[in-house]
Short mmCIF file of N, CA and C in Angstrom, two decimals:
data_model
loop_
_atom_site.label_atom_id
_atom_site.label_comp_id
_atom_site.label_asym_id
_atom_site.label_seq_id
_atom_site.Cartn_x
_atom_site.Cartn_y
_atom_site.Cartn_z
N UNK A 323 132.08 125.11 115.55
CA UNK A 323 130.63 125.11 115.48
C UNK A 323 130.07 124.36 116.69
N UNK A 324 128.99 124.89 117.24
CA UNK A 324 128.27 124.24 118.33
C UNK A 324 127.29 123.26 117.70
N UNK A 325 127.68 121.98 117.61
CA UNK A 325 126.87 120.98 116.92
C UNK A 325 125.56 120.68 117.65
N UNK A 326 125.57 120.79 118.98
CA UNK A 326 124.31 120.56 119.71
C UNK A 326 123.29 121.65 119.42
N UNK A 327 123.73 122.89 119.38
CA UNK A 327 122.82 124.00 119.03
C UNK A 327 122.33 123.86 117.60
N UNK A 328 123.25 123.48 116.71
CA UNK A 328 122.87 123.28 115.31
C UNK A 328 121.86 122.14 115.18
N UNK A 329 122.05 121.08 115.97
CA UNK A 329 121.13 119.94 115.94
C UNK A 329 119.74 120.36 116.41
N UNK A 330 119.69 121.18 117.46
CA UNK A 330 118.38 121.65 117.96
C UNK A 330 117.67 122.47 116.88
N UNK A 331 118.40 123.37 116.23
CA UNK A 331 117.81 124.17 115.16
C UNK A 331 117.31 123.29 114.02
N UNK A 332 118.13 122.31 113.63
CA UNK A 332 117.76 121.43 112.53
C UNK A 332 116.47 120.67 112.86
N UNK A 333 116.36 120.18 114.09
CA UNK A 333 115.16 119.45 114.49
C UNK A 333 113.94 120.35 114.43
N UNK A 334 114.03 121.53 114.98
CA UNK A 334 112.89 122.47 114.97
C UNK A 334 112.52 122.84 113.55
N UNK A 335 113.51 123.21 112.75
CA UNK A 335 113.23 123.63 111.38
C UNK A 335 112.67 122.50 110.53
N UNK A 336 113.25 121.31 110.65
CA UNK A 336 112.78 120.22 109.80
C UNK A 336 111.37 119.79 110.18
N UNK A 337 111.06 119.77 111.47
CA UNK A 337 109.70 119.42 111.88
C UNK A 337 108.71 120.49 111.43
N UNK A 338 109.09 121.75 111.56
CA UNK A 338 108.21 122.83 111.13
C UNK A 338 107.98 122.82 109.63
N UNK A 339 109.04 122.57 108.87
CA UNK A 339 108.89 122.50 107.41
C UNK A 339 108.01 121.33 107.02
N UNK A 340 108.21 120.19 107.67
CA UNK A 340 107.40 119.02 107.33
C UNK A 340 105.93 119.28 107.61
N UNK A 341 105.62 119.86 108.75
CA UNK A 341 104.23 120.12 109.08
C UNK A 341 103.65 121.19 108.16
N UNK A 342 104.41 122.21 107.85
CA UNK A 342 103.89 123.29 107.03
C UNK A 342 103.79 122.96 105.56
N UNK A 343 104.73 122.22 105.05
CA UNK A 343 104.77 121.95 103.61
C UNK A 343 104.16 120.63 103.21
N UNK A 344 104.33 119.64 104.03
CA UNK A 344 103.96 118.29 103.62
C UNK A 344 102.59 117.87 104.13
N UNK A 345 101.94 118.72 104.87
CA UNK A 345 100.57 118.44 105.25
C UNK A 345 100.41 117.48 106.39
N UNK A 346 101.43 117.31 107.23
CA UNK A 346 101.27 116.38 108.33
C UNK A 346 100.27 116.88 109.36
N UNK A 347 99.96 118.16 109.33
CA UNK A 347 98.97 118.71 110.26
C UNK A 347 97.55 118.42 109.79
N UNK A 348 97.40 117.87 108.60
CA UNK A 348 96.06 117.57 108.08
C UNK A 348 95.56 116.29 108.70
N UNK A 349 95.15 115.31 107.92
CA UNK A 349 94.53 114.12 108.51
C UNK A 349 95.52 112.99 108.79
N UNK A 350 96.76 113.12 108.38
CA UNK A 350 97.74 112.07 108.65
C UNK A 350 98.71 112.54 109.73
N UNK A 351 99.06 111.63 110.63
CA UNK A 351 100.03 111.93 111.67
C UNK A 351 101.43 111.88 111.08
N UNK A 352 102.37 112.46 111.81
CA UNK A 352 103.77 112.43 111.37
C UNK A 352 104.19 110.97 111.20
N UNK A 353 104.79 110.66 110.09
CA UNK A 353 105.24 109.30 109.80
C UNK A 353 104.29 108.53 108.90
N UNK A 354 103.01 108.89 108.91
CA UNK A 354 102.05 108.17 108.09
C UNK A 354 102.17 108.52 106.61
N UNK A 355 102.40 109.79 106.32
CA UNK A 355 102.45 110.22 104.91
C UNK A 355 103.54 109.50 104.12
N UNK A 356 104.78 109.41 104.64
CA UNK A 356 105.81 108.71 103.86
C UNK A 356 105.49 107.23 103.64
N UNK A 357 104.89 106.60 104.64
CA UNK A 357 104.54 105.18 104.52
C UNK A 357 103.47 104.99 103.46
N UNK A 358 102.42 105.81 103.52
CA UNK A 358 101.35 105.71 102.54
C UNK A 358 101.87 106.04 101.14
N UNK A 359 102.71 107.06 101.03
CA UNK A 359 103.25 107.43 99.72
C UNK A 359 104.10 106.29 99.16
N UNK A 360 104.93 105.68 99.98
CA UNK A 360 105.79 104.59 99.52
C UNK A 360 104.96 103.40 99.06
N UNK A 361 103.97 103.00 99.86
CA UNK A 361 103.11 101.88 99.47
C UNK A 361 102.35 102.19 98.20
N UNK A 362 101.89 103.42 98.05
CA UNK A 362 101.16 103.81 96.84
C UNK A 362 102.06 103.78 95.62
N UNK A 363 103.27 104.30 95.77
CA UNK A 363 104.22 104.29 94.65
C UNK A 363 104.63 102.87 94.29
N UNK A 364 104.82 102.04 95.31
CA UNK A 364 105.27 100.66 95.09
C UNK A 364 104.19 99.85 94.35
N UNK A 365 102.94 100.03 94.77
CA UNK A 365 101.83 99.38 94.08
C UNK A 365 101.70 97.89 94.30
N UNK A 366 102.46 97.33 95.22
CA UNK A 366 102.39 95.90 95.49
C UNK A 366 102.28 95.67 96.99
N UNK A 367 102.01 94.43 97.37
CA UNK A 367 101.98 94.06 98.77
C UNK A 367 103.39 94.03 99.31
N UNK A 368 103.51 94.31 100.60
CA UNK A 368 104.83 94.36 101.21
C UNK A 368 104.79 93.84 102.63
N UNK A 369 105.87 93.22 103.06
CA UNK A 369 106.02 92.78 104.42
C UNK A 369 106.28 94.03 105.29
N UNK A 370 105.54 94.20 106.40
CA UNK A 370 105.72 95.39 107.24
C UNK A 370 107.15 95.56 107.78
N UNK A 371 107.83 94.46 108.07
CA UNK A 371 109.21 94.56 108.57
C UNK A 371 110.13 95.10 107.49
N UNK A 372 109.96 94.64 106.27
CA UNK A 372 110.76 95.13 105.15
C UNK A 372 110.46 96.61 104.93
N UNK A 373 109.19 96.97 105.01
CA UNK A 373 108.78 98.37 104.86
C UNK A 373 109.43 99.23 105.93
N UNK A 374 109.42 98.78 107.17
CA UNK A 374 110.04 99.53 108.26
C UNK A 374 111.53 99.71 108.01
N UNK A 375 112.20 98.64 107.63
CA UNK A 375 113.64 98.72 107.35
C UNK A 375 113.93 99.65 106.19
N UNK A 376 113.12 99.59 105.16
CA UNK A 376 113.32 100.41 103.96
C UNK A 376 113.20 101.90 104.29
N UNK A 377 112.21 102.24 105.10
CA UNK A 377 111.95 103.66 105.39
C UNK A 377 112.63 104.15 106.67
N UNK A 378 113.32 103.27 107.38
CA UNK A 378 114.07 103.70 108.55
C UNK A 378 113.25 103.85 109.82
N UNK A 379 112.15 103.11 109.93
CA UNK A 379 111.32 103.14 111.13
C UNK A 379 111.60 101.89 111.96
N UNK A 380 111.35 101.98 113.26
CA UNK A 380 111.41 100.76 114.07
C UNK A 380 110.16 99.94 113.75
N UNK A 381 110.22 98.68 114.02
CA UNK A 381 109.07 97.82 113.74
C UNK A 381 107.86 98.18 114.60
N UNK A 382 108.05 98.47 115.90
CA UNK A 382 106.87 98.89 116.68
C UNK A 382 106.24 100.19 116.14
N UNK A 383 107.07 101.14 115.73
CA UNK A 383 106.54 102.39 115.16
C UNK A 383 105.78 102.09 113.87
N UNK A 384 106.33 101.22 113.04
CA UNK A 384 105.65 100.88 111.78
C UNK A 384 104.29 100.22 112.08
N UNK A 385 104.24 99.39 113.10
CA UNK A 385 102.96 98.75 113.47
C UNK A 385 101.93 99.82 113.83
N UNK A 386 102.33 100.81 114.62
CA UNK A 386 101.39 101.88 115.00
C UNK A 386 100.94 102.69 113.78
N UNK A 387 101.88 103.00 112.89
CA UNK A 387 101.54 103.75 111.67
C UNK A 387 100.56 102.95 110.83
N UNK A 388 100.85 101.67 110.63
CA UNK A 388 99.97 100.83 109.80
C UNK A 388 98.60 100.67 110.45
N UNK A 389 98.57 100.51 111.77
CA UNK A 389 97.26 100.43 112.46
C UNK A 389 96.42 101.65 112.16
N UNK A 390 97.04 102.81 112.24
CA UNK A 390 96.32 104.06 112.00
C UNK A 390 95.86 104.16 110.55
N UNK A 391 96.75 103.81 109.62
CA UNK A 391 96.38 103.88 108.18
C UNK A 391 95.30 102.86 107.85
N UNK A 392 95.32 101.70 108.48
CA UNK A 392 94.26 100.72 108.28
C UNK A 392 92.93 101.27 108.79
N UNK A 393 92.95 101.89 109.97
CA UNK A 393 91.71 102.42 110.55
C UNK A 393 91.13 103.55 109.71
N UNK A 394 91.97 104.24 108.95
CA UNK A 394 91.50 105.32 108.08
C UNK A 394 91.08 104.80 106.70
N UNK A 395 91.32 103.51 106.46
CA UNK A 395 90.94 102.91 105.19
C UNK A 395 91.93 103.12 104.07
N UNK A 396 93.15 103.56 104.40
CA UNK A 396 94.16 103.84 103.39
C UNK A 396 95.09 102.66 103.11
N UNK A 397 95.14 101.71 104.04
CA UNK A 397 96.01 100.54 103.91
C UNK A 397 95.21 99.32 104.36
N UNK A 398 95.50 98.17 103.75
CA UNK A 398 94.87 96.93 104.19
C UNK A 398 95.94 95.89 104.46
N UNK A 399 95.64 95.01 105.42
CA UNK A 399 96.51 93.90 105.75
C UNK A 399 95.87 92.62 105.27
N UNK A 400 96.72 91.66 104.92
CA UNK A 400 96.22 90.32 104.61
C UNK A 400 97.32 89.30 104.88
N UNK A 401 96.92 88.07 105.10
CA UNK A 401 97.89 87.01 105.33
C UNK A 401 98.53 86.63 104.01
N UNK A 402 99.81 86.31 104.08
CA UNK A 402 100.55 85.84 102.91
C UNK A 402 99.97 84.49 102.48
N UNK A 403 99.65 84.35 101.21
CA UNK A 403 99.06 83.11 100.71
C UNK A 403 100.01 81.93 100.84
N UNK A 404 101.32 82.19 100.78
CA UNK A 404 102.31 81.12 100.86
C UNK A 404 102.68 80.74 102.30
N UNK A 405 102.48 81.66 103.21
CA UNK A 405 102.82 81.41 104.61
C UNK A 405 101.86 82.22 105.47
N UNK A 406 100.81 81.57 105.97
CA UNK A 406 99.74 82.26 106.70
C UNK A 406 100.22 82.95 107.97
N UNK A 407 101.43 82.63 108.43
CA UNK A 407 101.97 83.31 109.61
C UNK A 407 102.43 84.73 109.28
N UNK A 408 102.70 84.99 108.02
CA UNK A 408 103.20 86.30 107.59
C UNK A 408 102.04 87.20 107.17
N UNK A 409 102.23 88.47 107.40
CA UNK A 409 101.24 89.49 107.04
C UNK A 409 101.84 90.38 105.96
N UNK A 410 101.01 90.78 105.02
CA UNK A 410 101.42 91.71 103.97
C UNK A 410 100.50 92.93 104.04
N UNK A 411 101.03 94.08 103.64
CA UNK A 411 100.23 95.29 103.61
C UNK A 411 100.31 95.91 102.23
N UNK A 412 99.26 96.67 101.88
CA UNK A 412 99.28 97.41 100.63
C UNK A 412 98.32 98.58 100.77
N UNK A 413 98.53 99.58 99.93
CA UNK A 413 97.63 100.74 99.91
C UNK A 413 96.32 100.34 99.25
N UNK A 414 95.23 100.82 99.81
CA UNK A 414 93.91 100.60 99.20
C UNK A 414 93.75 101.61 98.05
N UNK A 415 92.76 101.42 97.19
CA UNK A 415 92.52 102.43 96.15
C UNK A 415 92.30 103.83 96.75
N UNK A 416 91.62 103.90 97.90
CA UNK A 416 91.42 105.19 98.57
C UNK A 416 92.76 105.76 99.05
N UNK A 417 93.62 104.88 99.53
CA UNK A 417 94.94 105.31 99.99
C UNK A 417 95.80 105.81 98.84
N UNK A 418 95.73 105.12 97.71
CA UNK A 418 96.50 105.54 96.53
C UNK A 418 96.01 106.92 96.07
N UNK A 419 94.70 107.09 96.02
CA UNK A 419 94.14 108.38 95.59
C UNK A 419 94.54 109.50 96.55
N UNK A 420 94.43 109.24 97.85
CA UNK A 420 94.79 110.23 98.85
C UNK A 420 96.28 110.58 98.75
N UNK A 421 97.12 109.57 98.63
CA UNK A 421 98.57 109.80 98.53
C UNK A 421 98.89 110.62 97.29
N UNK A 422 98.22 110.33 96.19
CA UNK A 422 98.47 111.08 94.95
C UNK A 422 98.11 112.55 95.13
N UNK A 423 96.93 112.80 95.69
CA UNK A 423 96.50 114.19 95.90
C UNK A 423 97.43 114.92 96.86
N UNK A 424 97.73 114.28 97.98
CA UNK A 424 98.61 114.90 98.97
C UNK A 424 100.03 115.03 98.43
N UNK A 425 100.46 114.04 97.68
CA UNK A 425 101.80 114.09 97.11
C UNK A 425 101.97 115.26 96.17
N UNK A 426 100.99 115.46 95.31
CA UNK A 426 101.06 116.59 94.37
C UNK A 426 101.05 117.91 95.11
N UNK A 427 100.20 118.02 96.12
CA UNK A 427 100.11 119.24 96.92
C UNK A 427 101.44 119.51 97.64
N UNK A 428 102.01 118.46 98.22
CA UNK A 428 103.28 118.60 98.92
C UNK A 428 104.42 118.96 97.99
N UNK A 429 104.46 118.31 96.83
CA UNK A 429 105.52 118.61 95.86
C UNK A 429 105.42 120.07 95.42
N UNK A 430 104.22 120.54 95.16
CA UNK A 430 104.05 121.93 94.75
C UNK A 430 104.49 122.89 95.85
N UNK A 431 104.13 122.60 97.09
CA UNK A 431 104.50 123.48 98.21
C UNK A 431 106.02 123.53 98.39
N UNK A 432 106.66 122.36 98.36
CA UNK A 432 108.11 122.32 98.54
C UNK A 432 108.83 122.93 97.34
N UNK A 433 108.32 122.68 96.13
CA UNK A 433 108.92 123.29 94.93
C UNK A 433 108.89 124.81 95.03
N UNK A 434 107.79 125.36 95.53
CA UNK A 434 107.71 126.81 95.71
C UNK A 434 108.75 127.31 96.70
N UNK A 435 108.92 126.57 97.79
CA UNK A 435 109.93 126.94 98.78
C UNK A 435 111.34 126.86 98.19
N UNK A 436 111.61 125.79 97.44
CA UNK A 436 112.93 125.64 96.83
C UNK A 436 113.20 126.74 95.83
N UNK A 437 112.20 127.11 95.04
CA UNK A 437 112.40 128.18 94.05
C UNK A 437 112.66 129.50 94.75
N UNK A 438 112.09 129.70 95.93
CA UNK A 438 112.36 130.92 96.69
C UNK A 438 113.80 130.98 97.18
N UNK A 439 114.40 129.82 97.38
CA UNK A 439 115.80 129.77 97.80
C UNK A 439 116.75 130.14 96.67
N UNK A 440 116.33 129.86 95.45
CA UNK A 440 117.20 130.06 94.31
C UNK A 440 117.93 128.76 93.98
N UNK A 441 118.42 128.67 92.75
CA UNK A 441 119.03 127.43 92.27
C UNK A 441 120.20 126.96 93.14
N UNK A 442 121.12 127.85 93.44
CA UNK A 442 122.33 127.45 94.15
C UNK A 442 122.01 126.98 95.57
N UNK A 443 121.22 127.76 96.30
CA UNK A 443 120.88 127.39 97.68
C UNK A 443 120.04 126.12 97.73
N UNK A 444 119.11 125.99 96.79
CA UNK A 444 118.26 124.80 96.74
C UNK A 444 119.12 123.56 96.50
N UNK A 445 120.08 123.64 95.58
CA UNK A 445 120.94 122.50 95.30
C UNK A 445 121.84 122.18 96.48
N UNK A 446 122.35 123.21 97.16
CA UNK A 446 123.16 122.98 98.36
C UNK A 446 122.35 122.27 99.44
N UNK A 447 121.11 122.72 99.64
CA UNK A 447 120.24 122.09 100.62
C UNK A 447 120.03 120.62 100.29
N UNK A 448 119.71 120.31 99.05
CA UNK A 448 119.50 118.93 98.63
C UNK A 448 120.76 118.09 98.83
N UNK A 449 121.91 118.64 98.48
CA UNK A 449 123.17 117.92 98.64
C UNK A 449 123.43 117.57 100.10
N UNK A 450 123.22 118.53 100.99
CA UNK A 450 123.44 118.31 102.42
C UNK A 450 122.44 117.28 102.97
N UNK A 451 121.18 117.41 102.58
CA UNK A 451 120.17 116.45 103.06
C UNK A 451 120.44 115.04 102.55
N UNK A 452 120.86 114.91 101.30
CA UNK A 452 121.21 113.59 100.76
C UNK A 452 122.38 112.98 101.52
N UNK A 453 123.38 113.80 101.83
CA UNK A 453 124.53 113.31 102.57
C UNK A 453 124.12 112.89 103.98
N UNK A 454 123.28 113.70 104.64
CA UNK A 454 122.81 113.36 105.98
C UNK A 454 122.00 112.07 105.95
N UNK A 455 121.18 111.89 104.94
CA UNK A 455 120.39 110.67 104.79
C UNK A 455 121.32 109.46 104.67
N UNK A 456 122.33 109.59 103.82
CA UNK A 456 123.28 108.49 103.61
C UNK A 456 124.00 108.13 104.90
N UNK A 457 124.40 109.13 105.66
CA UNK A 457 125.09 108.89 106.94
C UNK A 457 124.13 108.23 107.93
N UNK A 458 122.91 108.74 108.02
CA UNK A 458 121.94 108.25 108.98
C UNK A 458 121.56 106.80 108.72
N UNK A 459 121.29 106.48 107.46
CA UNK A 459 120.78 105.14 107.13
C UNK A 459 121.83 104.25 106.49
N UNK A 460 123.07 104.73 106.38
CA UNK A 460 124.17 103.95 105.83
C UNK A 460 123.82 103.35 104.48
N UNK A 461 123.22 104.17 103.62
CA UNK A 461 122.90 103.73 102.27
C UNK A 461 122.70 104.96 101.39
N UNK A 462 122.54 104.68 100.12
CA UNK A 462 122.34 105.76 99.16
C UNK A 462 121.01 106.45 99.42
N UNK A 463 120.89 107.72 99.02
CA UNK A 463 119.64 108.43 99.20
C UNK A 463 118.47 107.70 98.58
N UNK A 464 117.31 107.81 99.24
CA UNK A 464 116.07 107.18 98.80
C UNK A 464 115.63 107.75 97.47
N UNK A 465 115.26 106.88 96.57
CA UNK A 465 114.71 107.29 95.27
C UNK A 465 113.30 106.76 95.17
N UNK A 466 112.48 107.41 94.37
CA UNK A 466 111.13 106.93 94.12
C UNK A 466 111.24 105.53 93.52
N UNK A 467 110.42 104.58 93.99
CA UNK A 467 110.52 103.21 93.46
C UNK A 467 110.34 103.18 91.95
N UNK A 468 111.18 102.38 91.31
CA UNK A 468 111.08 102.20 89.87
C UNK A 468 110.56 100.81 89.61
N UNK A 469 110.10 100.59 88.40
CA UNK A 469 109.65 99.23 88.05
C UNK A 469 110.83 98.30 88.17
N UNK A 470 110.59 97.16 88.79
CA UNK A 470 111.65 96.18 89.00
C UNK A 470 111.92 95.42 87.72
N UNK A 471 113.20 95.21 87.49
CA UNK A 471 113.60 94.39 86.35
C UNK A 471 113.52 92.93 86.74
N UNK A 472 113.43 92.07 85.76
CA UNK A 472 113.29 90.63 86.01
C UNK A 472 114.40 90.11 86.90
N UNK A 473 115.63 90.58 86.73
CA UNK A 473 116.74 90.05 87.52
C UNK A 473 116.71 90.55 88.97
N UNK A 474 115.94 91.63 89.27
CA UNK A 474 115.83 92.15 90.62
C UNK A 474 114.83 91.38 91.46
N UNK A 475 113.96 90.63 90.82
CA UNK A 475 112.92 89.90 91.55
C UNK A 475 113.51 88.67 92.22
N UNK A 476 113.07 88.44 93.44
CA UNK A 476 113.55 87.24 94.12
C UNK A 476 112.47 86.65 94.97
#
Protein backbone atom coordinates (compact mmCIF):
# COMPACT_ATOMS: atom_id res chain seq x y z
CA UNK A 1 0.00 0.00 0.00
CA UNK A 2 1.16 3.53 -0.77
CA UNK A 3 0.71 5.03 2.71
CA UNK A 4 1.53 8.58 1.60
CA UNK A 5 -1.19 8.50 -1.08
CA UNK A 6 -3.59 6.97 1.44
CA UNK A 7 -2.71 9.71 3.94
CA UNK A 8 -3.43 12.42 1.36
CA UNK A 9 -6.83 10.88 0.59
CA UNK A 10 -7.64 10.54 4.28
CA UNK A 11 -6.81 14.19 4.92
CA UNK A 12 -8.94 15.42 2.01
CA UNK A 13 -11.87 13.14 2.83
CA UNK A 14 -11.86 13.82 6.57
CA UNK A 15 -11.69 17.59 6.10
CA UNK A 16 -14.44 17.48 3.50
CA UNK A 17 -16.66 15.31 5.69
CA UNK A 18 -16.10 17.55 8.69
CA UNK A 19 -17.01 20.68 6.76
CA UNK A 20 -19.99 19.09 5.05
CA UNK A 21 -21.45 17.18 7.97
CA UNK A 22 -20.39 18.96 11.09
CA UNK A 23 -21.10 22.50 10.04
CA UNK A 24 -17.62 23.93 10.28
CA UNK A 25 -18.41 26.05 7.23
CA UNK A 26 -21.13 27.83 9.23
CA UNK A 27 -20.23 30.34 11.94
CA UNK A 28 -17.54 28.31 13.72
CA UNK A 29 -14.03 27.82 12.38
CA UNK A 30 -12.42 24.40 12.22
CA UNK A 31 -11.48 23.38 15.75
CA UNK A 32 -14.00 25.61 17.50
CA UNK A 33 -16.95 23.21 17.35
CA UNK A 34 -15.27 20.36 19.28
CA UNK A 35 -14.03 22.77 21.96
CA UNK A 36 -17.43 24.38 22.41
CA UNK A 37 -19.16 20.99 22.41
CA UNK A 38 -16.76 19.62 25.03
CA UNK A 39 -17.14 22.64 27.31
CA UNK A 40 -20.92 22.50 26.92
CA UNK A 41 -21.06 18.79 27.71
CA UNK A 42 -18.67 19.19 30.65
CA UNK A 43 -20.76 21.99 32.16
CA UNK A 44 -17.99 23.21 34.46
CA UNK A 45 -15.06 25.60 34.37
CA UNK A 46 -11.85 24.23 32.96
CA UNK A 47 -8.20 25.17 32.73
CA UNK A 48 -7.38 25.93 29.06
CA UNK A 49 -4.17 23.86 29.20
CA UNK A 50 -6.05 20.83 30.48
CA UNK A 51 -8.68 21.40 27.79
CA UNK A 52 -5.97 21.56 25.10
CA UNK A 53 -4.35 18.36 26.35
CA UNK A 54 -7.70 16.57 26.60
CA UNK A 55 -8.73 17.41 23.05
CA UNK A 56 -5.28 17.06 21.47
CA UNK A 57 -4.67 20.72 20.57
CA UNK A 58 -1.49 22.69 21.13
CA UNK A 59 -1.80 25.38 23.77
CA UNK A 60 -1.28 28.24 21.29
CA UNK A 61 -4.01 26.79 19.04
CA UNK A 62 -6.34 26.45 22.03
CA UNK A 63 -5.70 30.09 22.92
CA UNK A 64 -6.72 31.19 19.41
CA UNK A 65 -9.84 28.98 19.49
CA UNK A 66 -10.87 30.31 22.90
CA UNK A 67 -10.22 33.92 21.82
CA UNK A 68 -12.57 33.41 18.89
CA UNK A 69 -15.25 31.67 20.98
CA UNK A 70 -15.04 34.44 23.60
CA UNK A 71 -15.47 37.11 20.91
CA UNK A 72 -18.58 35.28 19.65
CA UNK A 73 -20.02 35.16 23.17
CA UNK A 74 -19.96 31.35 23.38
CA UNK A 75 -17.21 31.02 26.02
CA UNK A 76 -16.14 33.17 28.95
CA UNK A 77 -12.86 33.41 30.82
CA UNK A 78 -12.39 34.20 34.48
CA UNK A 79 -9.60 34.11 37.01
CA UNK A 80 -9.43 31.12 39.33
CA UNK A 81 -10.73 32.17 42.75
CA UNK A 82 -8.03 30.11 44.49
CA UNK A 83 -5.13 31.31 42.35
CA UNK A 84 -5.64 34.59 40.48
CA UNK A 85 -2.72 33.74 38.15
CA UNK A 86 -4.76 30.91 36.64
CA UNK A 87 -7.54 31.35 34.11
CA UNK A 88 -10.60 29.14 33.75
CA UNK A 89 -12.98 28.90 30.81
CA UNK A 90 -16.55 27.71 30.47
CA UNK A 91 -19.33 27.78 27.91
CA UNK A 92 -21.83 30.61 28.29
CA UNK A 93 -25.57 29.84 28.21
CA UNK A 94 -25.53 31.04 24.57
CA UNK A 95 -22.62 28.71 23.86
CA UNK A 96 -24.40 25.76 25.45
CA UNK A 97 -27.53 26.46 23.41
CA UNK A 98 -25.55 26.85 20.18
CA UNK A 99 -23.56 23.67 20.83
CA UNK A 100 -26.75 21.73 21.53
CA UNK A 101 -28.42 22.90 18.31
CA UNK A 102 -25.31 22.32 16.21
CA UNK A 103 -24.59 19.03 17.94
CA UNK A 104 -28.04 17.66 17.16
CA UNK A 105 -27.77 18.84 13.55
CA UNK A 106 -24.31 17.29 13.18
CA UNK A 107 -25.35 14.01 14.79
CA UNK A 108 -28.33 13.75 12.44
CA UNK A 109 -26.18 14.48 9.38
CA UNK A 110 -23.50 11.96 10.31
CA UNK A 111 -26.09 9.34 11.32
CA UNK A 112 -27.64 9.66 7.86
CA UNK A 113 -24.23 9.16 6.25
CA UNK A 114 -23.49 6.15 8.45
CA UNK A 115 -26.85 4.57 7.66
CA UNK A 116 -26.08 5.00 3.95
CA UNK A 117 -22.91 2.96 4.48
CA UNK A 118 -24.83 0.10 6.05
CA UNK A 119 -24.24 -1.58 9.40
CA UNK A 120 -21.07 -3.49 8.51
CA UNK A 121 -19.26 -0.65 6.75
CA UNK A 122 -20.30 1.89 9.38
CA UNK A 123 -18.96 -0.34 12.17
CA UNK A 124 -15.71 -0.94 10.27
CA UNK A 125 -15.28 2.81 9.81
CA UNK A 126 -15.84 3.45 13.52
CA UNK A 127 -13.42 0.68 14.50
CA UNK A 128 -10.67 2.07 12.26
CA UNK A 129 -11.22 5.66 13.43
CA UNK A 130 -11.16 4.59 17.09
CA UNK A 131 -7.91 2.70 16.52
CA UNK A 132 -6.38 5.70 14.70
CA UNK A 133 -7.45 7.98 17.55
CA UNK A 134 -5.85 5.67 20.11
CA UNK A 135 -2.60 5.55 18.14
CA UNK A 136 -2.55 9.32 17.56
CA UNK A 137 -3.26 10.36 21.14
CA UNK A 138 -1.88 7.28 22.92
CA UNK A 139 -5.09 6.79 24.88
CA UNK A 140 -8.50 5.23 24.69
CA UNK A 141 -11.03 6.72 22.28
CA UNK A 142 -12.75 9.90 23.47
CA UNK A 143 -16.12 9.40 25.11
CA UNK A 144 -18.76 11.98 25.91
CA UNK A 145 -18.05 13.29 29.43
CA UNK A 146 -19.96 11.47 32.13
CA UNK A 147 -20.85 12.72 35.56
CA UNK A 148 -17.82 12.38 37.77
CA UNK A 149 -17.95 10.07 40.71
CA UNK A 150 -16.83 11.29 44.12
CA UNK A 151 -13.60 9.26 43.95
CA UNK A 152 -12.69 10.82 40.55
CA UNK A 153 -12.68 14.35 41.94
CA UNK A 154 -9.35 15.79 42.95
